[in-house]
Amino acid sequence: MSYHKAKASLERAREIEQSSSSVMLAFKRDLAAALSKIDLDRRLTEEGKQEAKAEVRQKHAIEFLQKSHTMKQEYVANIRKAIREAEKVLYAPPRKPDATKLGRFEDALRSLKTELMFATSQRSALEKLRGFIDKLDDPYLAKRVRDDFADIAPKLLAAPGDGTIAKGDIKVSVRAELGEMYDNLLKPYQTEDFRGAGEVLEIAQMLAEDSRIHRSPIVNDAAKEAFGEEYARYINDTESFFAEHPEHTPEPFIDEEGELARQTAEDIAWIYKDDENPTLNVGAGGGDAE
């Protein structure tokens, strides 16, 4: 399912980010070994050794930037995929119920709106609305009520009252009660996958705002020590380096799924629960997925 794709993509992005230190350490060790080999080479003069070391540092620096470049491309690709797959879960429309059930609901909703207009108090209006919501058993219908809240709420607030109702020993705001109803309308139908997709989307969007893979000051300091400021300043801006030195540009990272967002029946699954199918509803608009 899309949630599991989103979660896997986010986890892969995190793995890439967390591998920054180990990648730097591996390059630093290889560089140290190469420099040590030059020091032990008796055929080279001191001047020759310095020239050889400069060439080795440059070679390792460019290879590190190439590695960082493809790491970042994979990192960004996985963040984008996590966002895309999470949004499929969060924004997929619920399946429309059959015409008979929908017709009865529409009649009941119109009656509710009329009753709210003639309610004798805000308390009675609130109770009517709560009773109507409590009888809902379908995510599509719950979403319809939520979408209509901008029309429903003013009718209730226009009923006689001071804007508060007694709740136990305290008085609470009618507006606050309405806001809570609105926020909770779809929660009874949400699965763990839906809530998980929301968490993935929040984290992925945050990461998308800062796509650096070398975040640790330790890694940045190690790059300066190993390669010099000339190359270290590009470790989180490899695009600029390869724009200046296109001859060193590495092969781009290719996502195994490419850039196409392949839509399947599973991808458009509505993962809100209902009584008939507690797992998911497939498709939208009342039609079955082919």
Short mmCIF file of C-alpha atoms in Angstrom, two decimals:
data_model
loop_
_atom_site.label_atom_id
_atom_site.label_comp_id
_atom_site.label_asym_id
_atom_site.label_seq_id
_atom_site.Cartn_x
_atom_site.Cartn_y
_atom_site.Cartn_z
CA MET A 1 0.00 0.00 0.00
CA SER A 2 0.98 3.61 -0.48
CA TYR A 3 1.57 4.14 3.24
CA HIS A 4 4.18 1.39 3.33
CA LYS A 5 5.85 2.86 0.23
CA ALA A 6 5.87 6.28 1.88
CA LYS A 7 7.31 4.89 5.11
CA ALA A 8 9.99 2.88 3.27
CA SER A 9 11.01 5.92 1.22
CA LEU A 10 11.29 8.11 4.31
CA GLU A 11 13.33 5.45 6.09
CA ARG A 12 15.67 5.22 3.09
CA ALA A 13 16.14 9.00 3.10
CA ARG A 14 16.98 8.84 6.81
CA GLU A 15 19.48 6.04 6.18
CA ILE A 16 21.26 8.16 3.57
CA GLU A 17 21.43 11.13 5.93
CA GLN A 18 22.69 8.96 8.79
CA SER A 19 25.37 7.37 6.56
CA SER A 20 27.12 10.73 6.14
CA SER A 21 29.64 10.10 8.92
CA SER A 22 30.51 6.56 7.81
CA VAL A 23 30.99 7.68 4.19
CA MET A 24 33.28 10.49 5.31
CA LEU A 25 35.23 8.11 7.54
CA ALA A 26 35.72 5.62 4.69
CA PHE A 27 37.06 8.32 2.36
CA LYS A 28 39.31 9.69 5.09
CA ARG A 29 40.78 6.25 5.75
CA ASP A 30 41.38 5.63 2.04
CA LEU A 31 43.04 9.02 1.72
CA ALA A 32 45.24 8.41 4.77
CA ALA A 33 46.34 5.06 3.33
CA ALA A 34 47.16 6.65 -0.03
CA LEU A 35 49.13 9.47 1.62
CA SER A 36 51.02 6.98 3.77
CA LYS A 37 51.95 4.98 0.68
CA ILE A 38 53.38 8.12 -0.91
CA ASP A 39 55.42 8.88 2.22
CA LEU A 40 56.95 5.40 2.04
CA ASP A 41 57.83 5.67 -1.64
CA ARG A 42 61.63 6.18 -1.68
CA ARG A 43 61.66 6.85 -5.40
CA LEU A 44 59.98 10.22 -4.91
CA THR A 45 61.75 13.40 -3.91
CA GLU A 46 60.17 15.58 -1.23
CA GLU A 47 58.84 17.84 -3.92
CA GLY A 48 57.52 14.84 -5.83
CA LYS A 49 55.78 13.56 -2.72
CA GLN A 50 54.01 16.90 -2.18
CA GLU A 51 52.83 16.93 -5.80
CA ALA A 52 51.63 13.32 -5.53
CA LYS A 53 49.80 14.10 -2.29
CA ALA A 54 48.06 17.10 -3.85
CA GLU A 55 46.89 14.93 -6.76
CA VAL A 56 45.65 12.22 -4.38
CA ARG A 57 43.77 14.75 -2.24
CA GLN A 58 42.15 16.22 -5.34
CA LYS A 59 41.19 12.76 -6.63
CA HIS A 60 39.61 11.75 -3.31
CA ALA A 61 37.91 15.12 -2.91
CA ILE A 62 36.26 14.87 -6.32
CA GLU A 63 35.22 11.27 -5.69
CA PHE A 64 33.73 12.31 -2.34
CA LEU A 65 31.78 15.10 -4.03
CA GLN A 66 30.58 12.67 -6.70
CA LYS A 67 29.42 10.26 -4.00
CA SER A 68 27.74 13.10 -2.10
CA HIS A 69 26.04 14.27 -5.29
CA THR A 70 24.38 10.93 -6.02
CA MET A 71 23.57 10.45 -2.33
CA LYS A 72 21.74 13.77 -2.32
CA GLN A 73 19.87 12.88 -5.52
CA GLU A 74 18.71 9.62 -3.97
CA TYR A 75 17.87 11.42 -0.72
CA VAL A 76 15.71 14.01 -2.49
CA ALA A 77 14.07 11.36 -4.70
CA ASN A 78 13.04 9.36 -1.65
CA ILE A 79 11.70 12.40 0.18
CA ARG A 80 9.61 13.32 -2.86
CA LYS A 81 8.37 9.75 -3.13
CA ALA A 82 7.48 9.70 0.57
CA ILE A 83 5.45 12.89 0.15
CA ARG A 84 3.75 11.62 -3.00
CA GLU A 85 2.80 8.24 -1.53
CA ALA A 86 1.64 9.73 1.79
CA GLU A 87 -0.57 12.23 -0.04
CA LYS A 88 -2.19 9.39 -1.99
CA VAL A 89 -3.35 7.97 1.33
CA LEU A 90 -4.37 11.25 2.92
CA TYR A 91 -6.19 12.82 -0.02
CA ALA A 92 -7.79 9.83 -1.73
CA PRO A 93 -11.58 10.36 -1.81
CA PRO A 94 -13.85 7.92 0.02
CA ARG A 95 -16.11 5.68 -2.04
CA LYS A 96 -19.57 7.04 -2.65
CA PRO A 97 -22.33 4.95 -1.03
CA ASP A 98 -25.20 3.55 -3.08
CA ALA A 99 -27.88 5.92 -4.37
CA THR A 100 -30.50 4.85 -1.83
CA LYS A 101 -28.26 5.44 1.18
CA LEU A 102 -26.98 8.72 -0.24
CA GLY A 103 -30.51 9.94 -0.96
CA ARG A 104 -31.65 9.21 2.60
CA PHE A 105 -28.62 11.03 3.95
CA GLU A 106 -29.26 14.11 1.80
CA ASP A 107 -32.88 14.24 3.02
CA ALA A 108 -31.76 13.89 6.64
CA LEU A 109 -29.09 16.59 6.23
CA ARG A 110 -31.62 19.04 4.77
CA SER A 111 -33.98 18.32 7.66
CA LEU A 112 -31.17 18.88 10.16
CA LYS A 113 -30.32 22.28 8.68
CA THR A 114 -33.98 23.31 8.88
CA GLU A 115 -34.27 22.12 12.49
CA LEU A 116 -31.14 24.07 13.43
CA MET A 117 -32.71 27.24 12.02
CA PHE A 118 -35.70 26.85 14.34
CA ALA A 119 -33.83 25.54 17.41
CA THR A 120 -34.95 27.22 20.63
CA SER A 121 -31.46 27.25 22.12
CA GLN A 122 -27.85 26.66 21.23
CA ARG A 123 -27.82 23.67 23.55
CA SER A 124 -30.71 21.96 21.76
CA ALA A 125 -29.16 22.78 18.37
CA LEU A 126 -25.84 21.31 19.48
CA GLU A 127 -27.57 18.16 20.71
CA LYS A 128 -29.38 17.77 17.38
CA LEU A 129 -26.11 18.09 15.48
CA ARG A 130 -24.29 15.70 17.80
CA GLY A 131 -27.09 13.15 17.47
CA PHE A 132 -26.93 13.39 13.68
CA ILE A 133 -23.15 12.91 13.65
CA ASP A 134 -23.32 9.97 16.07
CA LYS A 135 -25.57 8.10 13.63
CA LEU A 136 -23.11 8.39 10.74
CA ASP A 137 -21.53 5.09 9.69
CA ASP A 138 -19.84 5.97 6.41
CA PRO A 139 -16.66 8.02 5.74
CA TYR A 140 -18.11 9.59 2.58
CA LEU A 141 -21.12 10.89 4.51
CA ALA A 142 -18.96 12.07 7.40
CA LYS A 143 -16.83 14.02 4.92
CA ARG A 144 -19.98 15.54 3.40
CA VAL A 145 -21.03 16.83 6.82
CA ARG A 146 -17.52 18.16 7.42
CA ASP A 147 -17.54 19.91 4.05
CA ASP A 148 -20.93 21.46 4.94
CA PHE A 149 -19.81 22.77 8.33
CA ALA A 150 -19.43 26.32 7.02
CA ASP A 151 -23.19 26.24 6.34
CA ILE A 152 -24.19 24.28 9.45
CA ALA A 153 -22.24 26.20 12.12
CA PRO A 154 -23.78 29.67 11.50
CA LYS A 155 -27.29 28.22 11.83
CA LEU A 156 -26.40 26.76 15.20
CA LEU A 157 -24.63 29.89 16.43
CA ALA A 158 -27.66 31.98 15.43
CA ALA A 159 -29.88 30.06 17.85
CA PRO A 160 -30.78 31.82 21.13
CA GLY A 161 -27.99 31.65 23.71
CA ASP A 162 -24.96 33.43 25.11
CA GLY A 163 -22.38 31.36 23.22
CA THR A 164 -21.72 28.98 26.11
CA ILE A 165 -23.24 25.75 27.39
CA ALA A 166 -22.89 23.91 30.66
CA LYS A 167 -20.64 20.86 30.50
CA GLY A 168 -20.53 19.20 33.87
CA ASP A 169 -19.67 21.85 36.44
CA ILE A 170 -18.17 24.27 33.94
CA LYS A 171 -19.30 26.37 31.00
CA VAL A 172 -17.66 25.86 27.64
CA SER A 173 -17.76 27.82 24.40
CA VAL A 174 -20.25 26.67 21.80
CA ARG A 175 -17.70 27.57 19.13
CA ALA A 176 -15.13 25.35 20.85
CA GLU A 177 -17.61 22.46 20.90
CA LEU A 178 -18.30 22.96 17.20
CA GLY A 179 -14.58 23.05 16.46
CA GLU A 180 -14.07 19.79 18.33
CA MET A 181 -16.92 18.15 16.40
CA TYR A 182 -15.41 19.34 13.13
CA ASP A 183 -11.93 18.07 14.00
CA ASN A 184 -13.22 14.68 15.14
CA LEU A 185 -15.70 13.95 12.34
CA LEU A 186 -13.40 11.66 10.34
CA LYS A 187 -11.34 10.20 13.18
CA PRO A 188 -13.61 7.16 13.78
CA TYR A 189 -12.90 6.02 10.22
CA GLN A 190 -9.15 6.54 10.17
CA THR A 191 -6.85 3.52 10.21
CA GLU A 192 -3.34 3.29 11.59
CA ASP A 193 -2.09 3.59 8.00
CA PHE A 194 -3.88 6.92 7.60
CA ARG A 195 -2.40 8.31 10.81
CA GLY A 196 1.01 6.92 9.86
CA ALA A 197 0.82 8.60 6.46
CA GLY A 198 0.13 11.90 8.20
CA GLU A 199 3.26 11.51 10.31
CA VAL A 200 5.36 10.55 7.28
CA LEU A 201 4.11 13.56 5.33
CA GLU A 202 4.89 15.96 8.16
CA ILE A 203 8.46 14.68 8.54
CA ALA A 204 9.11 14.43 4.78
CA GLN A 205 7.91 18.00 4.17
CA MET A 206 10.21 19.22 6.93
CA LEU A 207 13.18 17.38 5.38
CA ALA A 208 12.30 18.71 1.93
CA GLU A 209 12.93 22.24 3.20
CA ASP A 210 16.58 21.38 3.94
CA SER A 211 18.05 18.69 1.70
CA ARG A 212 21.58 18.72 3.14
CA ILE A 213 22.93 15.23 3.75
CA HIS A 214 26.12 16.30 5.55
CA ARG A 215 24.61 18.07 8.56
CA SER A 216 27.15 17.19 11.24
CA PRO A 217 29.83 19.79 12.02
CA ILE A 218 32.19 16.85 12.55
CA VAL A 219 31.76 15.75 8.94
CA ASN A 220 32.24 19.30 7.68
CA ASP A 221 35.41 19.71 9.75
CA ALA A 222 36.70 16.33 8.56
CA ALA A 223 36.16 17.38 4.93
CA LYS A 224 38.15 20.57 5.49
CA GLU A 225 40.96 18.60 7.11
CA ALA A 226 41.03 15.91 4.43
CA PHE A 227 40.37 17.86 1.24
CA GLY A 228 40.90 21.50 2.12
CA GLU A 229 38.41 24.38 2.10
CA GLU A 230 38.55 24.50 -1.71
CA TYR A 231 36.51 21.29 -1.91
CA ALA A 232 34.93 21.09 1.56
CA ARG A 233 32.74 24.12 0.90
CA TYR A 234 30.92 22.14 -1.80
CA ILE A 235 29.95 19.03 0.16
CA ASN A 236 26.37 20.30 0.59
CA ASP A 237 26.36 22.23 -2.68
CA THR A 238 27.64 19.70 -5.17
CA GLU A 239 25.44 21.17 -7.91
CA SER A 240 27.58 24.30 -7.95
CA PHE A 241 30.82 22.32 -8.06
CA PHE A 242 29.75 20.22 -11.03
CA ALA A 243 28.34 23.27 -12.79
CA GLU A 244 31.85 24.71 -12.58
CA HIS A 245 33.53 21.38 -13.40
CA PRO A 246 31.08 19.50 -15.67
CA GLU A 247 33.80 17.06 -16.77
CA HIS A 248 33.62 15.46 -13.31
CA THR A 249 29.82 15.19 -13.13
CA PRO A 250 28.85 11.64 -12.06
CA GLU A 251 26.09 9.53 -13.58
CA PRO A 252 22.76 10.65 -12.09
CA PHE A 253 20.86 8.55 -9.60
CA ILE A 254 17.97 6.77 -11.32
CA ASP A 255 14.99 5.84 -9.19
CA GLU A 256 14.03 2.24 -9.93
CA GLU A 257 10.44 3.45 -10.42
CA GLY A 258 11.50 6.45 -12.48
CA GLU A 259 9.63 9.71 -12.22
CA LEU A 260 6.29 8.21 -13.13
CA ALA A 261 3.78 8.02 -10.31
CA ARG A 262 2.16 4.74 -11.23
CA GLN A 263 -1.46 4.74 -10.13
CA THR A 264 -2.99 1.40 -9.24
CA ALA A 265 -6.17 0.35 -7.54
CA GLU A 266 -4.12 0.01 -4.38
CA ASP A 267 -2.70 3.52 -4.74
CA ILE A 268 -6.15 5.12 -4.85
CA ALA A 269 -7.47 3.00 -2.02
CA TRP A 270 -9.42 4.94 0.54
CA ILE A 271 -8.01 3.69 3.78
CA TYR A 272 -10.82 4.91 5.97
CA LYS A 273 -12.66 2.08 7.64
CA ASP A 274 -16.35 1.39 7.24
CA ASP A 275 -18.64 -1.23 8.71
CA GLU A 276 -18.79 -3.42 5.61
CA ASN A 277 -15.07 -3.37 4.91
CA PRO A 278 -12.98 -2.49 7.97
CA THR A 279 -9.74 -2.52 5.98
CA LEU A 280 -10.23 -0.18 3.04
CA ASN A 281 -12.50 0.96 0.24
CA VAL A 282 -11.03 0.69 -3.25
CA GLY A 283 -11.83 3.23 -5.89
CA ALA A 284 -13.74 6.46 -5.91
CA GLY A 285 -17.03 7.78 -7.18
CA GLY A 286 -18.87 4.54 -6.44
CA GLY A 287 -17.12 2.56 -9.20
CA ASP A 288 -15.04 -0.53 -8.68
CA ALA A 289 -11.36 -0.38 -9.55
CA GLU A 290 -10.51 -2.34 -12.60
#
